[in-house]
Amino acid sequence: MIVDLPDTTTSKISKSLVKIREEGGAVALGRVLTLVIVTSLGQEEDAIEAANDASREHPMRVIVVSTDQENDGLTTGRGARLDAQIRVGGDAGASEVIVLRAYGAAASDQEGLVTGLLLSDAPVVVWWPGAAPENVSASDLGRIATRRITDSSNQANPYEALLSRAKSYAPGDTDFAWTRLTLWRAQLAAVLDQPPYQPVTAIEVSGASDSPSTLLLAAWLRHQLKVPVDYGLLSRAANGSSGIHGVVLSRESGPIELVRDIPNVARLSQPNQPTHDLSLPRRNLRDCLAEELRRLDPDDLYGEVITQGLAELLEKNEGSVRDAV
């Protein structure tokens, strides 16, 4: 069910939610958190779809704050205005979705837009699928959030965005560039848990030029193994797929190679063992969001990697990055 509320207020939206619950029983009360999605006008649906899918694992209230602050509402011809839409039932997965489209001056106070709609005594998670403030923890919505999720890969310059996240990091911050590493980190850790347990002496990491995950993977390996890491940025045409291309771990007995030459499939090569093909797809928004919502405490390892590991990596590799774009 979809209920449109043109030219409305947060008070009217709250009353409409209560009315829907009383009349139809469509809105359940067993929500575990409030997810606030901050996006641009016209860019809401992909994020809502991912949230709806993730809500089947994490029942929640989803509040979408959609604004066009750069144009200050002038291109819409509507001035200061708040349009809302409530989605429940089959149109909202296991969640309830409140879409707030704010124009002009109505978009200037995002915290004020959502405060009256937050679930009481429930954690608040804020997700910026696209552009995000330079310091998310100090932003209006970031200050009220338990977790703050960004996605550096969707920025105009993913690497600059990741470095900005490192400078402004606060406990509770995370980025989908890190979440997309979960399968890679699990596979590499499993390989190193097998004999002959020799120390890694050198590491090579390569990936697409638009993949900040490549940089974070190199930083994680540098931070965890305390050995030199050589990382390179390649064009998509060069490696055949987006995201991370491959990792080579050098040991005395020979190199361990985990390379993704084609989308979704990686080849694992080890000394004295047969070569294996592994399913290693680039994770979609739904999988990344669902994983981040499984834990509402700060991700300490991510904090160490983006603040310490990244600094160590850049210091050791300054001037030696292989750029084949």
Coordinates of N, CA and C in Angstrom, one line a residue, residues 31-34 118-125 144 146 296:
R31 N 10.0 -3.3 15.1 CA 11.1 -2.8 14.4 C 12.3 -2.7 15.3
V32 N 13.5 -3.1 14.7 CA 14.7 -3.1 15.6 C 15.5 -1.9 15.4
L33 N 15.3 -1.1 14.4 CA 16.1 0.1 14.2 C 15.4 1.0 13.2
T34 N 15.9 2.3 13.1 CA 15.5 3.2 12.1 C 16.6 3.4 11.1
L118 N 11.4 9.2 14.1 CA 12.3 8.1 14.5 C 11.5 7.2 15.5
L119 N 11.9 5.9 15.5 CA 11.3 4.9 16.4 C 11.9 5.2 17.8
S120 N 11.1 5.2 18.8 CA 11.6 5.5 20.2 C 12.5 4.3 20.7
D121 N 13.5 4.6 21.4 CA 14.4 3.6 22.0 C 15.0 2.6 21.0
A122 N 15.2 3.0 19.8 CA 15.7 2.2 18.8 C 17.0 2.8 18.1
P123 N 18.0 2.1 17.8 CA 19.2 2.7 17.2 C 18.8 3.3 15.8
V124 N 19.6 4.3 15.5 CA 19.5 5.1 14.2 C 20.7 4.8 13.4
V125 N 20.5 4.4 12.2 CA 21.6 4.2 11.2 C 21.3 5.1 10.0
I144 N 23.1 12.1 15.3 CA 22.0 11.4 16.0 C 22.1 9.9 15.7
T146 N 23.8 6.0 15.4 CA 24.6 5.0 16.0 C 25.7 4.5 15.0
L296 N 25.7 -3.1 15.3 CA 25.4 -1.6 15.5 C 26.5 -1.0 16.4

